[in-house]
Short mmCIF file of C-alpha atoms and ligand atoms in Angstrom, two decimals:
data_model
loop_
_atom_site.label_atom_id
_atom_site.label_comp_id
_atom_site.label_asym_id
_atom_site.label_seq_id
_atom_site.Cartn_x
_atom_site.Cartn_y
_atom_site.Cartn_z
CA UNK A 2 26.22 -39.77 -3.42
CA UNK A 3 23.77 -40.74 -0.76
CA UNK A 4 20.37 -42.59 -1.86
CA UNK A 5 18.13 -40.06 -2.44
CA UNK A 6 15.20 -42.17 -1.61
CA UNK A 7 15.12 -42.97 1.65
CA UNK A 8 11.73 -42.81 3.12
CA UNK A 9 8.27 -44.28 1.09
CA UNK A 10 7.32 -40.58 0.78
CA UNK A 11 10.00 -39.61 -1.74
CA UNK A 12 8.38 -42.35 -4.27
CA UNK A 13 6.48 -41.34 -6.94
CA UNK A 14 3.53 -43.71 -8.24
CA UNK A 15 5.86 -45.14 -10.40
CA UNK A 16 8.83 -45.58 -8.16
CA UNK A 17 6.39 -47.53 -5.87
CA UNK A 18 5.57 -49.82 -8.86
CA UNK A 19 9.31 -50.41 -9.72
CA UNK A 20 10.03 -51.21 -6.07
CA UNK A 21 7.40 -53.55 -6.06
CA UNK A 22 8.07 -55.36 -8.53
CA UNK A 23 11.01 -55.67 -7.62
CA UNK A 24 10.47 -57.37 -4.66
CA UNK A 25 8.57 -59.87 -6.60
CA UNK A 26 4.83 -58.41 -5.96
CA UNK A 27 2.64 -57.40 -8.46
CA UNK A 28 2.75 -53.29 -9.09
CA UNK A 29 -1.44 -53.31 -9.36
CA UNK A 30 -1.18 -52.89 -5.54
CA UNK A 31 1.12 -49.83 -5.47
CA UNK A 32 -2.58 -48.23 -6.12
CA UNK A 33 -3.70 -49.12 -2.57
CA UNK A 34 -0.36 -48.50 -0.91
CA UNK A 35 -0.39 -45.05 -2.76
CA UNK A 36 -4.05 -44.21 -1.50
CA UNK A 37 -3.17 -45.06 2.32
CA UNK A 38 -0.12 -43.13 2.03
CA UNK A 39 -1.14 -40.09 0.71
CA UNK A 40 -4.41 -39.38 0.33
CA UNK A 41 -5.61 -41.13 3.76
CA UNK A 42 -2.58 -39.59 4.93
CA UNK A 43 -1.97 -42.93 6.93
CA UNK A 44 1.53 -42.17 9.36
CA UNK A 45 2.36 -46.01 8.98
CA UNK A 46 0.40 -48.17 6.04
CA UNK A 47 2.37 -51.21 7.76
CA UNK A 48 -0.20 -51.22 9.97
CA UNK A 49 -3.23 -51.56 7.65
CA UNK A 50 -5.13 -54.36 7.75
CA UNK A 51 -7.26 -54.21 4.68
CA UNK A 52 -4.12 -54.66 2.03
CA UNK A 53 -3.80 -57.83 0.31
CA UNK A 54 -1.71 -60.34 1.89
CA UNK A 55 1.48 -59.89 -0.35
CA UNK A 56 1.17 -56.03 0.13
CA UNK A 57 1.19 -56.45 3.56
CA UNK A 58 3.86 -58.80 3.71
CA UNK A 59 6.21 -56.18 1.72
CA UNK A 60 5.02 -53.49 3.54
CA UNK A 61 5.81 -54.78 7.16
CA UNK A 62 9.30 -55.81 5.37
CA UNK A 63 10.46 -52.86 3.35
CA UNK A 64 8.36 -50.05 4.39
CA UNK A 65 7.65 -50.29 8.48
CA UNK A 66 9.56 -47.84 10.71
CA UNK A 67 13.72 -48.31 10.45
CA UNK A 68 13.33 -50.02 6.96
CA UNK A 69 14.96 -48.79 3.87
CA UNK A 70 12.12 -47.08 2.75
CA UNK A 71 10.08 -46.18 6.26
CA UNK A 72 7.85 -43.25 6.76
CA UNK A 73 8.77 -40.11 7.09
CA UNK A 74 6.69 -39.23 10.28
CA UNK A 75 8.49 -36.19 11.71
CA UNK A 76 8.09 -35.30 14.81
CA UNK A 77 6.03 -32.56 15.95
CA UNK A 78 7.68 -30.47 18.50
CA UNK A 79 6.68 -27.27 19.04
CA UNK A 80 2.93 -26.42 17.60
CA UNK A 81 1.03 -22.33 18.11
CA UNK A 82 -2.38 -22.48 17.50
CA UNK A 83 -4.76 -19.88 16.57
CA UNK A 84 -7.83 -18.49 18.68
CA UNK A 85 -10.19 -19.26 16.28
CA UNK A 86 -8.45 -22.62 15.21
CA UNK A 87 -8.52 -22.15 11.70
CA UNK A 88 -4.00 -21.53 11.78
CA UNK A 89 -1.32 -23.80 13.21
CA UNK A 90 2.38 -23.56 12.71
CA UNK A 91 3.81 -26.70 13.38
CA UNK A 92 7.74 -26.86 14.28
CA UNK A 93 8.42 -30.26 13.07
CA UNK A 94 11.72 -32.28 13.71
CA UNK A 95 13.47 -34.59 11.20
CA UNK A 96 14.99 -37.74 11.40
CA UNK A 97 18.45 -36.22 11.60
CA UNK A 98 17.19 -34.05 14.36
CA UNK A 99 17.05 -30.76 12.19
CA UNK A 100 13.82 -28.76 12.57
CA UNK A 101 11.49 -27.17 9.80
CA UNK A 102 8.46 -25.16 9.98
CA UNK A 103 4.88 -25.66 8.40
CA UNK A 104 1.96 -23.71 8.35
CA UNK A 105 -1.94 -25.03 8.14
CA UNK A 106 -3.91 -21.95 7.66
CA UNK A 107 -7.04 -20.02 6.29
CA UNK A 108 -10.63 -20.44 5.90
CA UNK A 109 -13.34 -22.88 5.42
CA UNK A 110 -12.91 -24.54 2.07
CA UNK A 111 -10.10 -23.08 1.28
CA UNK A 112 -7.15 -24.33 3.83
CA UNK A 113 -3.44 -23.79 2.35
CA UNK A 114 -0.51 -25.23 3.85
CA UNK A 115 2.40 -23.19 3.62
CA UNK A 116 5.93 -25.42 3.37
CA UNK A 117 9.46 -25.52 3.68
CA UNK A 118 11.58 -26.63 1.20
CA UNK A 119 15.33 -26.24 2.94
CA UNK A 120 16.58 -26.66 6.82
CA UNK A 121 17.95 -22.74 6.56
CA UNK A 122 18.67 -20.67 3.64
CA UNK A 123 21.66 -20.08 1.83
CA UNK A 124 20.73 -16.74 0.41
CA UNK A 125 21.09 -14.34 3.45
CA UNK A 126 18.28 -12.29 2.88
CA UNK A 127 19.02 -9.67 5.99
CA UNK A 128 15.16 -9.64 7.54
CA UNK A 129 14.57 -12.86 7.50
CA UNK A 130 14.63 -15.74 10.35
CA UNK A 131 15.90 -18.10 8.12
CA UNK A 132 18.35 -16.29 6.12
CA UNK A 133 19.97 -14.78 9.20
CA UNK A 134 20.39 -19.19 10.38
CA UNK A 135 22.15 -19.80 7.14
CA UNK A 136 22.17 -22.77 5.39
CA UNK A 137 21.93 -26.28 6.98
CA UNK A 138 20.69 -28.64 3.93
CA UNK A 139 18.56 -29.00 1.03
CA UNK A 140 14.82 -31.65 2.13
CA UNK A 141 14.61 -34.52 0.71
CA UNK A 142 10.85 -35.15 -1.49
CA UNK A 143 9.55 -36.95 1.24
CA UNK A 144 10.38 -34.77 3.82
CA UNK A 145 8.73 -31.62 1.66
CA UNK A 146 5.44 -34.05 1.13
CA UNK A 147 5.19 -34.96 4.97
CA UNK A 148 4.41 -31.39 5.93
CA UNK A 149 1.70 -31.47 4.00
CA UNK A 150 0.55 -34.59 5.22
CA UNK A 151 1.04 -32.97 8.59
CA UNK A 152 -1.25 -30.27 7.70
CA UNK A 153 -3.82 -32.62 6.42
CA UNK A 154 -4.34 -34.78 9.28
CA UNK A 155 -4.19 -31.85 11.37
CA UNK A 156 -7.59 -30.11 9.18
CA UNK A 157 -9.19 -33.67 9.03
CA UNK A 158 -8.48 -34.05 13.02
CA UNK A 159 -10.39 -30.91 13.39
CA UNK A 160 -13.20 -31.52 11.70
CA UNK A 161 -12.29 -29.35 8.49
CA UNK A 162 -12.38 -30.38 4.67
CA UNK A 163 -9.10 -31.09 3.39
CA UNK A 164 -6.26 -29.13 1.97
CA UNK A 165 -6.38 -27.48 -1.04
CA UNK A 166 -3.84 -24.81 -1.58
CA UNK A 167 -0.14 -25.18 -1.14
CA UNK A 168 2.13 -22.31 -0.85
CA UNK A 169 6.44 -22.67 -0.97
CA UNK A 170 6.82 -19.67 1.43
CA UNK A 171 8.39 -21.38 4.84
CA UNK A 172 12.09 -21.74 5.52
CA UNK A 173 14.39 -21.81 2.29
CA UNK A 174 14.61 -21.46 -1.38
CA UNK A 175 12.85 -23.91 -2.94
CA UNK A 176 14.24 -23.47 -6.35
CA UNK A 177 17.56 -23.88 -4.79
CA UNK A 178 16.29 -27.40 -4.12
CA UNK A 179 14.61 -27.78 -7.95
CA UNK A 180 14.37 -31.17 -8.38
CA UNK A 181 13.12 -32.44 -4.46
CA UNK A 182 10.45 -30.00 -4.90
CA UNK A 183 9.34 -30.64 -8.38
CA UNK A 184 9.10 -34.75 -7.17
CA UNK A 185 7.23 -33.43 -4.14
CA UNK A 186 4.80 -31.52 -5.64
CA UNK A 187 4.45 -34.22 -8.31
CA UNK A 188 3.65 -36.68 -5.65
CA UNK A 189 1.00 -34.35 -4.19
CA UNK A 190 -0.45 -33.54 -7.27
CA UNK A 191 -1.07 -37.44 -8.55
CA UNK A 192 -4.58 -37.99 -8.65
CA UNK A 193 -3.97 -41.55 -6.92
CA UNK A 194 -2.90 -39.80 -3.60
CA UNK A 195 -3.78 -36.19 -2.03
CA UNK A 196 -4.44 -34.65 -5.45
CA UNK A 197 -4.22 -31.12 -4.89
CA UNK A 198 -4.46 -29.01 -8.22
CA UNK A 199 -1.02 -27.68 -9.43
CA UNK A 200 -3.41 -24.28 -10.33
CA UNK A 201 -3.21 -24.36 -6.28
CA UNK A 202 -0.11 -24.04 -5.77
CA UNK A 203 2.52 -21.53 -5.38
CA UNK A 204 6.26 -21.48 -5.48
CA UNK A 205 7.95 -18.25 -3.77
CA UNK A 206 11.72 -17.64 -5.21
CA UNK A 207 14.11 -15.04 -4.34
CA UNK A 208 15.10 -14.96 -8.15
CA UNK A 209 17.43 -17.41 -9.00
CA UNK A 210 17.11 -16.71 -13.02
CA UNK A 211 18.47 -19.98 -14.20
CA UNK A 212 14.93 -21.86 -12.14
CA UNK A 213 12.47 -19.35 -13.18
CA UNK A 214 13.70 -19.59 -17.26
CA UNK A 215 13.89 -23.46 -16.70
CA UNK A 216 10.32 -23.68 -14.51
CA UNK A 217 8.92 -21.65 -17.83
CA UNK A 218 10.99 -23.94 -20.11
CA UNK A 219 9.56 -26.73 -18.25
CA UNK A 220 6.20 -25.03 -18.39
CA UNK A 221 5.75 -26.34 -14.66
CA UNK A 222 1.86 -25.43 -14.07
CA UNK A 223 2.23 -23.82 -10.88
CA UNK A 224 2.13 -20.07 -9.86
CA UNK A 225 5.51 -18.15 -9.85
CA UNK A 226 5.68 -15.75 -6.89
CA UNK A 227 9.11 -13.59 -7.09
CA UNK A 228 10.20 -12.15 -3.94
CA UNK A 229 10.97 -7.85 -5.31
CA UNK A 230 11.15 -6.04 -2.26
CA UNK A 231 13.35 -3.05 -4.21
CA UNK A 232 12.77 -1.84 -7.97
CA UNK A 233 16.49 -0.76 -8.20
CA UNK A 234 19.74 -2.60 -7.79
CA UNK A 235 21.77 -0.74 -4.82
CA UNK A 236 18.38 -1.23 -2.27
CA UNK A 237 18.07 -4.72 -3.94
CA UNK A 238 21.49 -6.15 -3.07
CA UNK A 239 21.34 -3.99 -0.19
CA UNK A 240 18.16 -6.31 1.13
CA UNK A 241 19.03 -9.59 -1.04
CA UNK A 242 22.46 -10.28 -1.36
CA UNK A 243 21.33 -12.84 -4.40
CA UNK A 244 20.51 -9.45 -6.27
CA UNK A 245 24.36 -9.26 -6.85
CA UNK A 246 24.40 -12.36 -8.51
CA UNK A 247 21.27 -11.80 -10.96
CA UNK A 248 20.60 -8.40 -10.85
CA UNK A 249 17.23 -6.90 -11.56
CA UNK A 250 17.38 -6.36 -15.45
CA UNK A 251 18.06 -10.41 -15.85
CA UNK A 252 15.99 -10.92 -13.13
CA UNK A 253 12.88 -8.71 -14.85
CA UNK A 254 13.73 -10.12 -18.58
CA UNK A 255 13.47 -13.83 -16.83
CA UNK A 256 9.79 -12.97 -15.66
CA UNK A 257 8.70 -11.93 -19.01
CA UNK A 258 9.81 -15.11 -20.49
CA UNK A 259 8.14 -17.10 -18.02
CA UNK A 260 4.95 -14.86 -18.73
CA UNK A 261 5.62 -15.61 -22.50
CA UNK A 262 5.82 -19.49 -22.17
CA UNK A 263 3.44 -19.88 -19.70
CA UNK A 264 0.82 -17.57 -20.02
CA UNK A 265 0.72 -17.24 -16.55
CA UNK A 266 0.79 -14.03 -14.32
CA UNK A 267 3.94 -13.56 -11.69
CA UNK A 268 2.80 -12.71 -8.00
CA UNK A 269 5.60 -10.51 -6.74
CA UNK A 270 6.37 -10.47 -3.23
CA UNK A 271 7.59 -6.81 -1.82
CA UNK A 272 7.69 -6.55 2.16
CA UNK A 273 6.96 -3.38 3.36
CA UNK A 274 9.51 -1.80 5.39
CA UNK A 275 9.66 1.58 7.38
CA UNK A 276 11.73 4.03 5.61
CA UNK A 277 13.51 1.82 3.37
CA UNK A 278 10.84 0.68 0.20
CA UNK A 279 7.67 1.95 1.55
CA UNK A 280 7.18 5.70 -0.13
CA UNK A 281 5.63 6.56 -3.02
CA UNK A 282 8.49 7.17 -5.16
CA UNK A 283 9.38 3.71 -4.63
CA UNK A 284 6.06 2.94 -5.98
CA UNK A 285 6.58 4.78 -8.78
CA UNK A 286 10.08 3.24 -9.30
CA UNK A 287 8.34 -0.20 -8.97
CA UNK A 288 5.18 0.53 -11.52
CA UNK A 289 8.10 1.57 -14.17
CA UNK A 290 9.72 -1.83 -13.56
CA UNK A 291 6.65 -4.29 -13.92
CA UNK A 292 5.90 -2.13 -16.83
CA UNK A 293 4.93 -4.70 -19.85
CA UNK A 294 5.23 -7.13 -17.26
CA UNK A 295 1.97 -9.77 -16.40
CA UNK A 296 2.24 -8.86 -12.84
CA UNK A 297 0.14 -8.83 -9.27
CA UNK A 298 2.01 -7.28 -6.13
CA UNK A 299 1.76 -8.28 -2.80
CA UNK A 300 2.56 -6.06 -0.34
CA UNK A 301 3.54 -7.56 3.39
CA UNK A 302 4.39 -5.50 5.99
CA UNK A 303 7.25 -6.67 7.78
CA UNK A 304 7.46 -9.27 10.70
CA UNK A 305 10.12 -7.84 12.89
CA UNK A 306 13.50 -10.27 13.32
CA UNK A 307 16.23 -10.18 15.96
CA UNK A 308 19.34 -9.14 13.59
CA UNK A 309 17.41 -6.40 11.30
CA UNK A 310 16.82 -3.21 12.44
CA UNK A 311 13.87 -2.39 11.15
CA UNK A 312 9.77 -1.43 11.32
CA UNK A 313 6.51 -2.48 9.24
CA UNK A 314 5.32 1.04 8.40
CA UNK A 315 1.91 2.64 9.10
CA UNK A 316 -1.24 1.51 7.15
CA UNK A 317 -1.69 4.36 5.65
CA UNK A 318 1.39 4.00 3.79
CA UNK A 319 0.76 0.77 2.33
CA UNK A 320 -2.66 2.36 0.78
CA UNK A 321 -1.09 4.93 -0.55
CA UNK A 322 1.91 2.53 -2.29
CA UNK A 323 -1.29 0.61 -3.32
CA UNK A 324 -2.70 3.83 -4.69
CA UNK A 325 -0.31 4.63 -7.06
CA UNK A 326 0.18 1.23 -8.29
CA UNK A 327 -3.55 0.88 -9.01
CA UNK A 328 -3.09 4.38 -11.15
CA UNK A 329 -0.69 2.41 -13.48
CA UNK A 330 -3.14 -0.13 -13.73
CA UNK A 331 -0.74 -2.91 -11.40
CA UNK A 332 -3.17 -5.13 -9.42
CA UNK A 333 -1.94 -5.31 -6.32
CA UNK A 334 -3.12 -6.71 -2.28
CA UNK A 335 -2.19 -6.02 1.01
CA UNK A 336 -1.17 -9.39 3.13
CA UNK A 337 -1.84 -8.53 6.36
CA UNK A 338 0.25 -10.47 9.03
CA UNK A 339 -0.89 -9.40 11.76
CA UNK A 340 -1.91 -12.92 12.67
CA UNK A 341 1.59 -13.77 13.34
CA UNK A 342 3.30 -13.34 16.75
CA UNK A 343 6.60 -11.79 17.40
CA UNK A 344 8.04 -15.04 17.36
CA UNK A 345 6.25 -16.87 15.23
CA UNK A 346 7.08 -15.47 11.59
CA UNK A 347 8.70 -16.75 8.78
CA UNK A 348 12.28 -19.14 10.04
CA UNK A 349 11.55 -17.68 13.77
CA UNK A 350 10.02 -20.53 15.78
CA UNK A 351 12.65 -22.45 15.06
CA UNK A 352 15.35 -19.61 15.91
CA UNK A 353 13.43 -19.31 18.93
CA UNK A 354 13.31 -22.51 20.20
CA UNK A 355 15.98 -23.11 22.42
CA UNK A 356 15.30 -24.97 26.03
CA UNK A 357 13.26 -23.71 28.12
CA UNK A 358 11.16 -21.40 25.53
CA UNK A 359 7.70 -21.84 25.79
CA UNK A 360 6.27 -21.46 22.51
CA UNK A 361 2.65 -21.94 22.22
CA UNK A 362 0.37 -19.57 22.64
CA UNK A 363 -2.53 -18.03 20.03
CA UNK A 364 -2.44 -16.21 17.22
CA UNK A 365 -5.65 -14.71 14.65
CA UNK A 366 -5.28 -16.14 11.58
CA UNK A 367 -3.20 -14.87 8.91
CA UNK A 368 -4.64 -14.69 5.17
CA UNK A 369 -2.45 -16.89 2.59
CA UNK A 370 0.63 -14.16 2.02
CA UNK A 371 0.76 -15.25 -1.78
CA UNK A 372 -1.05 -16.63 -4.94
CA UNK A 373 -4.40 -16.46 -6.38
N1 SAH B 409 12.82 -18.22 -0.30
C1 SAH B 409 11.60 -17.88 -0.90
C2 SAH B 409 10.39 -18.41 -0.14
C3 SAH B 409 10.43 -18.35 1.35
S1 SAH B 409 10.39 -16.72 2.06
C4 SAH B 409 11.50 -16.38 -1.11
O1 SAH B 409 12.33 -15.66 -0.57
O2 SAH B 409 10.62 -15.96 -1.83
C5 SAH B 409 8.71 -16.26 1.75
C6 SAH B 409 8.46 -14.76 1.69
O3 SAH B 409 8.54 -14.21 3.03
C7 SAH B 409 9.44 -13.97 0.84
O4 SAH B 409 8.77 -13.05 0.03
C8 SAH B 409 10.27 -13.26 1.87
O5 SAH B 409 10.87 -12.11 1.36
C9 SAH B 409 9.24 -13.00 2.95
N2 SAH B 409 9.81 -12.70 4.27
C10 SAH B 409 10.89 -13.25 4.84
N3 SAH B 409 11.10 -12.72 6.06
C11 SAH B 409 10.12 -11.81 6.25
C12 SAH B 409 9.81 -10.93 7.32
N4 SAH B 409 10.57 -10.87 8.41
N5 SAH B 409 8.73 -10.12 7.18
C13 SAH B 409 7.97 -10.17 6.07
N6 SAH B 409 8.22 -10.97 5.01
C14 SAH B 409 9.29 -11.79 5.11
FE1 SF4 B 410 15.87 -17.56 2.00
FE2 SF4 B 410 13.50 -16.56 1.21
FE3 SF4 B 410 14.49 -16.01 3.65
FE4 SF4 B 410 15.65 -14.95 1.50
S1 SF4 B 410 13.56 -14.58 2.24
S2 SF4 B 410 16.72 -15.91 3.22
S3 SF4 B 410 15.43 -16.61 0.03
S4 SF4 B 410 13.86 -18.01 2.90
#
């Protein structure tokens, strides 16, 4: 099995202390080293000139650029800002050369990144970018933290506060990649670094039951979101081939349990498309399902794809879907993204990028499409 530290973002606090002393240097400095890292958001700390003299020395000898335990500074290679600069999608290139996509967005004093936590997807949902790329590999922590550093020197750059929200709603499954993401967001949460509030954050699954019952077993203290998108079993697979493996009934008694041990209220994700889930007897269907169930809906309507045939429907029928699910007392919001281009949606800069493309252009800004 390969190392799976490999850059000086996938430490923790405490793997930076271990590594130090290891090398023979006291671990009181991993505090400094931590600070530059993350919460200045410094690309390369070997650079710093205000460390201590045997921090420096270990960090121009372990951590510089094509050390064991170098930056992770991907490259930014494709970028779409927003006309009123407040959104940037960033197409950002790893050190293997595969590309992932990260969003800054929102408003003033309240900016959310929105991350990747996979180069693809392996679960084939059929209108989306990234499910129709398939799966390339799971990111490593550092590579999931380094988007948000991305994102924050980006905001800082331009004159805006910091980050505060984090959404898991870019390309892949993050609780397909459990553990990377759990170490990332620890690493972003730690007060010593960017210390972002786990209350801010967001994780988006497609349902794999075994994460959600272990997130709640775990009592992880960040918001579930659970991608829905069809309230019976034939549409669901029909949209989600992961439906076939844990079908809604498991899926639905998996949500309750993580309502039970956690106290905490799901945010479920159902995308709005043309004459497929968008009527009101699919509302109705959906209402019985989240019945007893600690539940807020989003409704998206869809962002076109290349390989799925299919429409975001009129307004009006979103406000009527919305309608019926405030009758049976389901709180529920629409998620405009009408800030996002044609190419520009979820997985599709990168699907889009081939030579020659020109990709930037502008964009209004679209609202967070999940959590509180
Ligand atoms: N894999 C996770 C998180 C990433 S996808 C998940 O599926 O939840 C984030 C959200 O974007 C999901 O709710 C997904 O269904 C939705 N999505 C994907 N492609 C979309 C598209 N073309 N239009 C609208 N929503 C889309
Ligand atoms: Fe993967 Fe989410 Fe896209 Fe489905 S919607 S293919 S789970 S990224």
């Amino acid at each position: 099995m390969s190392d799976p530290i490999q850059s000086l973002h996938d430490l923790r606090f405490h793997d930076l202390e271990t590594e130090l002393e290891a090398a023979g240097v006291s671990k009181s400095h991993a505090r400094a080293l931590f600070g530059a890292t993350h919460r200045l958001a410094d690309p390369n700390p070997a650079d710093r000139t205000d460390f201590p003299p045997p921090l420096r020395r270990w960090v121009q000898t372990h951590a510089a650029p094509g050390q064991r335990l170098s930056p992770e500074t991907p490259e930014i290679t494709a970028e779409i800002p927003s006309m009123d600069g407040l959104t940037h999608k960033f197409l950002l290139k790893l050190r293997d050369g595969q590309t992932v996509e990260t969003v800054a967005m929102g408003y003033p004093g309240r900016f959310t990144a929105c991350l990747s936590t996979q180069a693809g997807c392996a679960m084939g949902c059929v209108f989306c970018a990234t499910g129709q790329m398939g799966f390339v590999r799971h990111l490593r922590p550092g590579e999931i933290v380094a988007q948000a550093l991305v994102a924050q020197r980006h905001l800082r750059a331009a004159g805006h506060s910091g980050l505060r929200n984090l959404v898991l709603m870019g390309m892949g499954e993050p609780l397909h990649n459990y553990d990377s993401v759990m170490q990332a967001l620890e690493i972003l949460c730690d007060t010593r670094g960017l210390n972002l509030g786990p209350s801010r954050i967001s994780i988006s699954t497609v349902g794999l039951v075994p994460a959600i019952r272990r997130m709640a077993e775990e009592k992880r203290p960040y918001h579930l979101a659970v991608s829905l998108h069809a309230a019976s079993d034939a549409e669901r697979s029909a949209l989600l081939p992961v439906n076939q493996r844990w079908p809604l009934a498991e899926l639905l008694e998996a949500c309750r349990f993580y309502n039970q041990q956690t106290g905490q209220r799901i945010f479920f994700g159902w995308t709005l498309i043309e004459g497929i889930n968008d009527s009101p007897d699919h509302a109705i269907r959906l209402a019985a399902l989240l019945e007893g169930v600690n539940a807020h809906v989003n409704l998206i309507p869809l962002n076109p794809t290349p390989a799925f045939h299919g429409a975001p429907p009129e307004d009006a029928a979103g406000r009527a879907f919305q309608k019926i699910l405030r009758a049976s007392g389901i709180p529920s919001t629409i998620r405009q993204r009408r800030g996002i281009d044609v190419d520009a949606g979820c997985g599709q800069l990168r699907a889009e990028r081939r030579p020659g493309k020109a990709v930037s252009g502008s964009s209004p800004a679209p609202e967070p499409v999940t959590g509180p």
